[in-house]
XYZ file of C-alpha atoms in Angstrom:
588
model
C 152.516 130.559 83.343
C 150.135 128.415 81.842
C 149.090 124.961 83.560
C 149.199 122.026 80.868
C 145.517 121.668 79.869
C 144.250 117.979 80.983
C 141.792 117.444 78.103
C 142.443 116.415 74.748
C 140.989 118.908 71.838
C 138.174 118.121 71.040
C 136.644 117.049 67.781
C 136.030 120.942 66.191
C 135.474 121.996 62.359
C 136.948 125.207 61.308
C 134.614 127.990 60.643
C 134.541 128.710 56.922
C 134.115 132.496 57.509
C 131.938 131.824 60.160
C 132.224 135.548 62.333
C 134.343 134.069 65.097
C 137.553 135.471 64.860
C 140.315 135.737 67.319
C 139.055 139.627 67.493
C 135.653 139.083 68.192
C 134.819 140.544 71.148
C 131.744 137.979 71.962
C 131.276 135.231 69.938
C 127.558 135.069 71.234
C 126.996 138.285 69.853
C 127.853 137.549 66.101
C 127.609 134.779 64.358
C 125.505 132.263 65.465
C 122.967 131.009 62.968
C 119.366 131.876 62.712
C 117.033 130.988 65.131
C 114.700 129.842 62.317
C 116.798 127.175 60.663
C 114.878 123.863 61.501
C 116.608 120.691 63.370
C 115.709 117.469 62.500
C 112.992 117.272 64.777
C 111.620 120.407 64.674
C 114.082 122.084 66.903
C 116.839 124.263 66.472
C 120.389 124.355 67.687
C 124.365 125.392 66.588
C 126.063 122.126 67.926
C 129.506 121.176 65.924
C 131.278 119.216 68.644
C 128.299 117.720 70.364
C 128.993 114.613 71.023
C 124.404 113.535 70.334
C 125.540 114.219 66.928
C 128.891 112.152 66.516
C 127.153 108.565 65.859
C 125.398 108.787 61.900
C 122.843 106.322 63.778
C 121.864 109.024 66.283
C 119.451 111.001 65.353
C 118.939 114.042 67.671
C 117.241 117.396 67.175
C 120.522 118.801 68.212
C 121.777 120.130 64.809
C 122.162 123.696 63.102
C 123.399 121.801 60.337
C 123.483 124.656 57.689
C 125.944 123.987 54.915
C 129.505 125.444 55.442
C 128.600 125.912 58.998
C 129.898 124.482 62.216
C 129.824 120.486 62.219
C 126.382 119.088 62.895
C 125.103 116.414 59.835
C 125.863 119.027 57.087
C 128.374 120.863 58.490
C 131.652 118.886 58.132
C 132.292 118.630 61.648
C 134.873 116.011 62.668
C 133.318 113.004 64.429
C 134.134 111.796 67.849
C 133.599 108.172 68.156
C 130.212 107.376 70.665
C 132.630 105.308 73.197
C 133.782 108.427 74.527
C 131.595 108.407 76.741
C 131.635 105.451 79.243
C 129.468 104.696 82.553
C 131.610 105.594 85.738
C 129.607 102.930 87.878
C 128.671 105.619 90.417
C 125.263 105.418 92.203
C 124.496 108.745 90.852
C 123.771 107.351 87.812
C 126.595 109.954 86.210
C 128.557 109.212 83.693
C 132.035 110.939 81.650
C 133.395 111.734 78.879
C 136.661 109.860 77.965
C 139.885 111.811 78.169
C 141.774 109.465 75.394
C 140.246 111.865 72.240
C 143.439 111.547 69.700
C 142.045 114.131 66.817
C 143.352 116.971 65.924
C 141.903 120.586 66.253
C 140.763 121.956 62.833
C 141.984 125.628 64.014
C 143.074 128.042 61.588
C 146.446 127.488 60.373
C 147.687 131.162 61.618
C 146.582 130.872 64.455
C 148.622 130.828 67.622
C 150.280 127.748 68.849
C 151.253 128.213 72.598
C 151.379 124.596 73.649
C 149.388 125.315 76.742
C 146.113 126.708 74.862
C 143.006 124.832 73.268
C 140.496 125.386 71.026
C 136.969 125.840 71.754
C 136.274 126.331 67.663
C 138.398 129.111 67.171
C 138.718 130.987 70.423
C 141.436 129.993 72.424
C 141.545 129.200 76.194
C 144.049 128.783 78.703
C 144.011 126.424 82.329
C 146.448 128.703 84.508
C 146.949 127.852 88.113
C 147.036 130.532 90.378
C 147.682 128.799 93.570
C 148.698 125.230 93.977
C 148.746 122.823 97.338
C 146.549 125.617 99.346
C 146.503 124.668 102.905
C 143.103 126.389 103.151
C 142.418 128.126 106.361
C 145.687 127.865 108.033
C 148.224 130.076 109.133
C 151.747 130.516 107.525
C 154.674 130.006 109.198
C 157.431 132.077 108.080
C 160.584 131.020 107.194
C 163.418 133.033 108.738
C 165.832 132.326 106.145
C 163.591 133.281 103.603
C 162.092 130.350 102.598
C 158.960 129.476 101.602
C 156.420 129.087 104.349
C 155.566 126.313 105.781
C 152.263 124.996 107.734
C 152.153 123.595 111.508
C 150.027 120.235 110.915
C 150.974 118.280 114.193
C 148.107 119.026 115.914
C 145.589 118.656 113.341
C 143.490 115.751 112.615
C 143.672 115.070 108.837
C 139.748 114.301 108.790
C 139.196 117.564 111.237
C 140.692 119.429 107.907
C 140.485 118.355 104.734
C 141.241 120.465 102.240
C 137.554 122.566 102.134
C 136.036 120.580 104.677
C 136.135 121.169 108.390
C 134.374 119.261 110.791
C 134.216 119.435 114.443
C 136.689 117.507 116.595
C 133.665 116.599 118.583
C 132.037 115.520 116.494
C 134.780 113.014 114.628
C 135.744 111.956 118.281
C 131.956 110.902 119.042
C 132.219 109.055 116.177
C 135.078 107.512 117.055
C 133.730 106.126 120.269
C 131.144 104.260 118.335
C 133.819 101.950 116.520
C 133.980 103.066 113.364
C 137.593 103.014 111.872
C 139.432 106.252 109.949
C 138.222 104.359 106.304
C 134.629 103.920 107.713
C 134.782 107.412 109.254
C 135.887 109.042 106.384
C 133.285 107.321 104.295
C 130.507 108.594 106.965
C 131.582 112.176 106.150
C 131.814 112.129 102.288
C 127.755 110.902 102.532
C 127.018 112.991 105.789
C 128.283 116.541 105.147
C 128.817 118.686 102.062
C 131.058 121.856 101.685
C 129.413 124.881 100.642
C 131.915 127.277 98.892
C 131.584 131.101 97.205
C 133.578 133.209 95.951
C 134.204 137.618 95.583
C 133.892 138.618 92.493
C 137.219 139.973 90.887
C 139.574 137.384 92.314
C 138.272 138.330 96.232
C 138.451 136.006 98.678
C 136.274 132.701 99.204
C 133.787 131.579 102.181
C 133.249 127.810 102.722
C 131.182 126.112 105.491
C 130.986 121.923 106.018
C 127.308 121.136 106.743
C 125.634 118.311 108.020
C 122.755 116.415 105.594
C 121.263 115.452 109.084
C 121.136 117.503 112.074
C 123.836 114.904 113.411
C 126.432 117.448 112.918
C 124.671 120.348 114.714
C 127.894 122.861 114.427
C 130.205 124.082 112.309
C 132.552 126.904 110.926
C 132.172 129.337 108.901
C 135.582 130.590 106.925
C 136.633 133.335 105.186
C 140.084 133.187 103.767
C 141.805 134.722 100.990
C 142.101 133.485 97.305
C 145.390 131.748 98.613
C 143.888 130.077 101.655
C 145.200 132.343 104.496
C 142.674 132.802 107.288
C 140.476 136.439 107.265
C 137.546 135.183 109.586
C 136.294 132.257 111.360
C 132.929 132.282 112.578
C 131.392 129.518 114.808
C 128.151 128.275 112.968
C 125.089 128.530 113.525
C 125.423 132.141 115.984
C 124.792 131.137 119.975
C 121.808 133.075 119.561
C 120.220 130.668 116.793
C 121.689 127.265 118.010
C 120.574 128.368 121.628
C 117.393 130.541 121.332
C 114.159 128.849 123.486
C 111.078 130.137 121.611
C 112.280 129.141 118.193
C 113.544 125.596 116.331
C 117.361 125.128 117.146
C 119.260 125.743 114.118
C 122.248 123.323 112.514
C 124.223 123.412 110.093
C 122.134 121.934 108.115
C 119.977 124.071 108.218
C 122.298 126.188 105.952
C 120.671 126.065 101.871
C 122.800 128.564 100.020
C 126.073 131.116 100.907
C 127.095 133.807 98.383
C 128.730 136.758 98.066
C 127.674 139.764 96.207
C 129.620 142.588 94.057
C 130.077 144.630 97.419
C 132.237 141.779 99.102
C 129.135 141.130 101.065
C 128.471 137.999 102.556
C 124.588 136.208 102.625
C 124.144 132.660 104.358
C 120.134 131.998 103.587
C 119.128 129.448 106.195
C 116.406 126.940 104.850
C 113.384 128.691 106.357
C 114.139 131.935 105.104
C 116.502 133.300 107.736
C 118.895 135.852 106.222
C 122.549 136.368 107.557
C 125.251 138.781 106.170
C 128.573 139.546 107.128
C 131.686 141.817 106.032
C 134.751 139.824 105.174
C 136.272 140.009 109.143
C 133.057 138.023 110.024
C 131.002 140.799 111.310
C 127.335 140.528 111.105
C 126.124 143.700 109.201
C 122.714 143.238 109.673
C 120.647 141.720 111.831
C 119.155 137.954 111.214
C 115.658 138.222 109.486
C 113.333 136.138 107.406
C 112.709 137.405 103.641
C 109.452 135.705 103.468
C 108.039 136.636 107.108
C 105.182 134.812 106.156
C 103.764 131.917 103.619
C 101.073 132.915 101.466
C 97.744 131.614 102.635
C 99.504 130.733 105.948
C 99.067 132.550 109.178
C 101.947 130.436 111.134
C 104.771 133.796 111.208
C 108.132 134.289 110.684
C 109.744 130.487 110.029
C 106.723 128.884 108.700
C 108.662 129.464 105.040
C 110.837 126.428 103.147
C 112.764 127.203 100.872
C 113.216 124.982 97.931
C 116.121 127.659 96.424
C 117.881 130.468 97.048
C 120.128 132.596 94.475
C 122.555 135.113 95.528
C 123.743 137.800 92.992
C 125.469 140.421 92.652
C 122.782 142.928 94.567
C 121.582 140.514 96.954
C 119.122 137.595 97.220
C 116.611 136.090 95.802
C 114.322 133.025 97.386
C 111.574 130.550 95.911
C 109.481 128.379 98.534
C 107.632 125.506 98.373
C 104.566 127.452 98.393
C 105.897 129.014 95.134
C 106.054 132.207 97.084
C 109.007 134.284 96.142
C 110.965 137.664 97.467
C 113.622 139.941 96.727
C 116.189 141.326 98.857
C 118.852 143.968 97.889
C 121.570 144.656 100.112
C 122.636 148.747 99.965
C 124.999 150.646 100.974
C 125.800 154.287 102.002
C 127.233 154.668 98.119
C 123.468 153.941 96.686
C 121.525 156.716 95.724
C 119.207 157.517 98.671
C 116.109 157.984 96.319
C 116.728 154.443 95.150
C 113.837 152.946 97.812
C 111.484 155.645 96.274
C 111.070 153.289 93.338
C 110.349 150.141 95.362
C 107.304 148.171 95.578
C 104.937 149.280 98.092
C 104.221 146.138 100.286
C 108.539 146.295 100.072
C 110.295 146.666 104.023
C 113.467 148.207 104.932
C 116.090 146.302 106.922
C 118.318 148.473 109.134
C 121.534 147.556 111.361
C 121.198 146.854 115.015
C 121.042 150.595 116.763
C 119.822 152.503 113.795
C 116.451 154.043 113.341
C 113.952 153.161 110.460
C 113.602 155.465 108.071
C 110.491 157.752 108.290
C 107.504 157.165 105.798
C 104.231 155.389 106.308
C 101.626 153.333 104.814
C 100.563 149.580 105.895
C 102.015 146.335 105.165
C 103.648 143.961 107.040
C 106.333 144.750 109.588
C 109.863 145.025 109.574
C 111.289 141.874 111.043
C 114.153 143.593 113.322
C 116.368 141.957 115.867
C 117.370 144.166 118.638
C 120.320 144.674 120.459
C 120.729 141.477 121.942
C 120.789 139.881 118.619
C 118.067 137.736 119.032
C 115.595 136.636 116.059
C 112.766 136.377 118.557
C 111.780 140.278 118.955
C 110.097 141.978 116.361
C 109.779 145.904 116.275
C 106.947 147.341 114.856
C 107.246 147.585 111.171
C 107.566 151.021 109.118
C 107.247 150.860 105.478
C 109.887 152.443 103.168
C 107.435 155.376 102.396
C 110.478 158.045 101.976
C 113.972 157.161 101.831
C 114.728 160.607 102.396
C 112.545 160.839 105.611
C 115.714 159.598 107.569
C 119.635 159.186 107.642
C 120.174 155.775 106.082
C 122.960 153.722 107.722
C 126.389 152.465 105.838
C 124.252 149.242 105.141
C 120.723 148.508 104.972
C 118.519 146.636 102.491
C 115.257 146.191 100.875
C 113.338 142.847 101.287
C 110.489 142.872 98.458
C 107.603 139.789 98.064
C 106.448 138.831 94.519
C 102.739 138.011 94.208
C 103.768 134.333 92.223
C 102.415 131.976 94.709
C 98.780 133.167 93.620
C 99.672 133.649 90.449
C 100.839 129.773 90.114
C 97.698 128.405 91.790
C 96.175 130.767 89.806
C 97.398 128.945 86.599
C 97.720 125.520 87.454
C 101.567 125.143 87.648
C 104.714 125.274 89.641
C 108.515 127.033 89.884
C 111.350 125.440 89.069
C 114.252 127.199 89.232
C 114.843 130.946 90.020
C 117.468 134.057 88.910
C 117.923 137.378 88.946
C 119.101 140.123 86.224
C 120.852 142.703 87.807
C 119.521 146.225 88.108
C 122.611 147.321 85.928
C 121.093 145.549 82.966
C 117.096 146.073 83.415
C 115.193 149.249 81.507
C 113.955 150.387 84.749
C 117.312 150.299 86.964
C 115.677 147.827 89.088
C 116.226 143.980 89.410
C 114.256 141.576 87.348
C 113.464 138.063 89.002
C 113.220 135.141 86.228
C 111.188 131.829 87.406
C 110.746 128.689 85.282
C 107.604 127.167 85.438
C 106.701 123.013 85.060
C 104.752 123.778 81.579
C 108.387 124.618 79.992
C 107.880 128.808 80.126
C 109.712 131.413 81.896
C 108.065 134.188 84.009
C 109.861 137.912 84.562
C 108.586 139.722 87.738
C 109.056 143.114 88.129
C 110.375 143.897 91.823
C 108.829 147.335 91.414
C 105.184 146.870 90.530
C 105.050 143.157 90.954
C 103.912 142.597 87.393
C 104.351 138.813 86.060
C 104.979 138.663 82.405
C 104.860 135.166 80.590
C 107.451 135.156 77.768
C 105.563 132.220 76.292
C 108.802 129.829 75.585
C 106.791 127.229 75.645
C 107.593 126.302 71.813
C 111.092 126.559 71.838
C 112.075 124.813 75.422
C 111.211 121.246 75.122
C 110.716 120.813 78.847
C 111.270 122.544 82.016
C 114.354 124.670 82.912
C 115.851 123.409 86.151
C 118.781 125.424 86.340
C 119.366 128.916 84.591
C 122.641 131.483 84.800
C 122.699 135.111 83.303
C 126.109 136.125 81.308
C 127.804 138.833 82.624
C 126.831 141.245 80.268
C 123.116 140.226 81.123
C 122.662 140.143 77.321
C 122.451 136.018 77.274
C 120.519 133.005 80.115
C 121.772 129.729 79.897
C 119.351 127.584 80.525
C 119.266 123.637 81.364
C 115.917 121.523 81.056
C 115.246 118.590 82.524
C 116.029 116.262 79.318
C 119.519 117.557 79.892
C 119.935 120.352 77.426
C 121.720 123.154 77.381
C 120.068 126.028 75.624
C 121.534 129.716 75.517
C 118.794 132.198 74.827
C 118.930 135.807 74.805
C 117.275 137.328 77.987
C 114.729 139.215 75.715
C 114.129 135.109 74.608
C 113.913 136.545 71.075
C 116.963 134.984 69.465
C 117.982 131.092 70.329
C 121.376 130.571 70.137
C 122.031 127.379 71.301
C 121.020 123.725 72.017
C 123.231 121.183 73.308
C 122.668 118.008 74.492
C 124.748 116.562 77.483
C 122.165 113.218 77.910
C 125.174 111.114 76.927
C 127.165 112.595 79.295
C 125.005 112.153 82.226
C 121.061 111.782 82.862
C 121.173 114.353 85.853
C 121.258 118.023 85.884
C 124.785 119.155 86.641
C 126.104 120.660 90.127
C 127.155 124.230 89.145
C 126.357 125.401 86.141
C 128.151 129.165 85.008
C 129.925 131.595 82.990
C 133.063 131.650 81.856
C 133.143 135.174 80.886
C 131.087 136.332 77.864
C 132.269 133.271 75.687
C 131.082 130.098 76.728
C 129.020 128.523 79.933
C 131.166 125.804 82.390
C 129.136 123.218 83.663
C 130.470 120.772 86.380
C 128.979 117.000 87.567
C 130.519 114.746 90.088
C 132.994 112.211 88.443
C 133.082 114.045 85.077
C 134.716 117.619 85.967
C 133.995 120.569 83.745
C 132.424 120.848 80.640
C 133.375 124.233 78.618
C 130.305 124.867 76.095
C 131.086 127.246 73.238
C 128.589 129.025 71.381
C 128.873 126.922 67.605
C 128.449 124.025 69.875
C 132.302 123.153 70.462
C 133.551 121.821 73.706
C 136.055 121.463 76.125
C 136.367 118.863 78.850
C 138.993 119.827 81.894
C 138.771 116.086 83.713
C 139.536 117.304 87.440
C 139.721 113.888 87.852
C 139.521 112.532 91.489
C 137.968 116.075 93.549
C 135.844 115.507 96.157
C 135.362 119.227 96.476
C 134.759 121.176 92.986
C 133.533 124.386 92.598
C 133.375 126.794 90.233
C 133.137 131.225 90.656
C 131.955 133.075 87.847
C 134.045 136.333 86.877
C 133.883 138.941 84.244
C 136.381 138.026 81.687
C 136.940 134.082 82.974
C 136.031 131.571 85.761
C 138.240 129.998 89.159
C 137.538 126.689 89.486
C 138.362 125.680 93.384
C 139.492 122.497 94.800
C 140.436 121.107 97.895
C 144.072 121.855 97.256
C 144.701 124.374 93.687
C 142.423 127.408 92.522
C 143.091 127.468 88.840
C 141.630 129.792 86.109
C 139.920 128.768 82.715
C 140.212 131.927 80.501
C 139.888 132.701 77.156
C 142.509 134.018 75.733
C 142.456 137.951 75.311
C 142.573 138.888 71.814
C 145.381 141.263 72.028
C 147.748 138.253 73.403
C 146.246 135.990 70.703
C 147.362 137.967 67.795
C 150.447 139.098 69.461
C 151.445 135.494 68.784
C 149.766 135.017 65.438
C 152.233 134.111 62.669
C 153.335 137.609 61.167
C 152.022 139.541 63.265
């Protein structure tokens, strides 16, 4: 069953024959106007519901304002009044848009009315919850009578486990000891830690890990529990033989940058110096700890000199930028890849292998393979054979290829820096091999090919109006969202031929937003603290889903729809399938 949605509808003109119909398959794929059609400042964009445009005063060059089209200054859209969007008073400087939105969607008269749906233009969406008042992380206890199960709580401490969070009892009892009250306490740990949270693709099961913003909180716990919040794996965090290892920097938990899962149900924690760590979903490592980028360029300090200013997992592994602007590649394999796969890899690329399993023959020089051996330690490093043959040697059930770009020359080269980094999937490139995207500070986008190393500048320049800082491939890798640092949303193809949209969310807030994804092929979520989730269509059109009062919010990307988590519900924004949507239509 369908949750009530929280929003209002928002302000939305109907579509005058515009090719969006219930049918469509993608809305982003038909359509959308032409990418020449000037805005009033020289830019382009398909906005109807954008709020930039609502006030006549406000001029913005946020408008595809075509006659008969969708909304903008020529397009008839319905205003929404400016004061919908209000300061929040936060020190984040973050601001949200007002729930109290009384008009009326301008959908098409046959179209379905299920009470529960709303209108992003003319594509309908649903809010379902899947599971509600999750006691993440905690066993059931049956009920003998066959009741519904209930949750042993007497021995927990309510700040020990709090919804996603879990913190030490050490640690809240050395805190204790210093005076500080359960308000004062709890206030330490909403500025002192932050919960990290992914998700399997295809309704798997999530991971989420408290860290520390200090190295205060030097431990921690990694969980794996199902989509319900029942237990899989714990795993104490960092591993003894990082929090305890002698010849290297003790790692925290904050040390921890970025967890993710990819298609294969494979778990990557990226540490902030480069360290790699996977596991299965029973919280076995599968490979041993290594660094992705051994080295810094122009640096001869060795494996941990690296920091990471991002790290992106996707659905084939990793992908890392430094501060150095030196980037790498890793994909994570399997026994069900193609064993000529690593013929096609760059040459300076290096084969990981599990603990106990030979490399791979080949030759040729390069840098070595950083292996741990059996005792699991980070410290020893075996002499490094390149990939050379795949076929040389029996490849194990897991193993994966770490690949460095050449982009920290290239940048000093030309003067400028990365911004943001993502990957296109091998499923979706020319060459069957992963693409790496960076955004540079001079407002263009770079494409690296993991298989030569070739940069290639797609010379944005004139249609981004400044840098990307955050950027998200749809699933069908056909379409990147992109968000600059003015605080606009653009969608552009991925060959960056075609614009399809600009939106601007500077009167919703003046910083980037927290997550920023897909919501299957349809429309792009985007989520900031104290606003909740913004639903982007691709005429502009919006929906806002509150999520009013979440400390934890976070949002997992699937193929046909995205779960939002919280500390207590995983619900489901979808839109909803065609076949359903004219199986209520009026006659049909």
């Amino acid at each position: 069953a369908a949750a009530a949605a929280a929003a209002a509808p928002p302000s939305s003109s109907s579509a005058s024959g515009a090719a969006a119909a219930l049918t469509s398959s993608n809305p982003f794929d038909s359509g959308y106007p032409d990418d020449s059609t000037p805005g009033p400042t020289g830019t382009t964009s398909a906005s109807g519901g954008n709020v930039s445009d609502d006030d006549p005063a406000y001029t913005s060059g946020n408008s595809y304002s075509a006659s008969g089209g969708r909304g903008g200054a020529g397009g008839g859209g319905t205003s929404t009044d400016e004061s919908d969007y209000y300061y929040d008073g936060s020190d984040d400087d973050d601001r949200s848009y007002d729930d109290d939105d009384d008009s009326s969607n301008a959908a098409d008269p046959d179209a379905p009315v299920e009470a529960s749906w709303q209108f992003l233009g003319d594509l309908p969406y649903r809010r379902i919850t899947l599971y509600n008042n999750i006691q993440w992380g905690k066993k059931p206890i049956k009920d003998e009578d066959g009741g519904p199960d209930t949750y042993d709580t007497s021995s927990d401490d309510p700040l020990a486990h709090n919804g996603l969070t879990s913190v030490p009892m050490s640690y809240l009892e050395s805190q204790r000891r210093t005076g500080l009250d359960e308000a004062d306490l709890r206030q330490l740990l909403s500025k002192t830690t932050t919960t990290k949270v992914a998700g399997c693709p295809n309704g798997g099961p999530i991971a989420a890990i408290t860290c520390g913003t200090t190295a205060a909180l030097s431990t921690s716990e990694l969980r794996i529990m199902t989509a319900s919040g029942r237990p899989l794996a714990n795993v104490a965090f960092p591993p003894r033989s990082l929090a305890h290892n002698p010849q290297k920097p003790i790692y925290t938990s904050s040390d921890v940058l970025t967890i993710g899962f990819t298609d294969r149900f494979i778990l990557v924690v990226v540490m902030r110096d480069s360290l790699c760590l996977t596991y299965d979903l029973s919280g076995n490592a599968i490979l041993p700890p290594f660094h992705i980028i051994p080295e810094e360029y122009g640096s001869k300090r060795g494996p941990g000199s690296a920091e990471l200013m991002e790290a992106t997992v996707y659905g084939g592994g990793v992908a890392v930028l430094s501060t150095a602007m030196s980037t790498a590649l890793v994909e994570l394999l399997d026994e069900h890849d193609d064993p000529a796969y690593a013929d096609g890899a760059h040459i300076a690329a290096r084969r990981i292998n599990p603990e106990g399993h030979a490399n791979g023959g080949g030759g040729g020089g390069g840098p070595p393979d950083l292996m741990a051996t059996h005792t699991g330690s980070v410290d020893s490093v075996e002499g490094g054979i390149m990939l050379g043959s795949a076929r040389a040697g029996v490849l194990p059930p897991y193993w994966a290829i770490v690949t460095p770009m050449p982009t920290a020359a290239h940048a000093q080269k030309n003067y400028y820096s990365y911004c943001t980094i993502a990957v296109l999937a091998r499923n979706h490139t020319a060459n069957g091999h992963p693409e790496v995207f960076l955004s540079t500070s001079d407002n263009s986008v770079l494409i690296v090919d993991s298989t030569t190393g070739e940069i290639t500048d797609v010379d944005c320049r004139a249609r981004m109006q400044s840098p990307i800082v955050a950027m998200s491939f749809a699933p069908n890798g056909r379409f990147l969202a992109c968000f600059t640092q003015n605080s606009l949303l653009t969608v552009i193809s991925t060959t960056f031929e075609t614009k399809v949209l600009d939106f601007d969310t500077s009167e919703g807030s003046s910083a980037p937003p927290k997550d920023m994804k897909w919501c299957g092929e349809d429309s792009v979520v985007l989520h900031w603290k104290n606003l909740g989730v913004l639903m982007v269509g691709p005429y502009g059109d919006w929906l806002r889903f509150p999520y009013e009062g979440e400390e934890n919010l976070h949002i997992i990307p699937e193929i046909d729809c995205c779960r939002v988590v919280t500390n207590y519900s995983m619900e489901m924004l979808q839109r909803v399938p065609p076949a359903t949507a004219e199986l209520f239509r009026i006659g049909s």
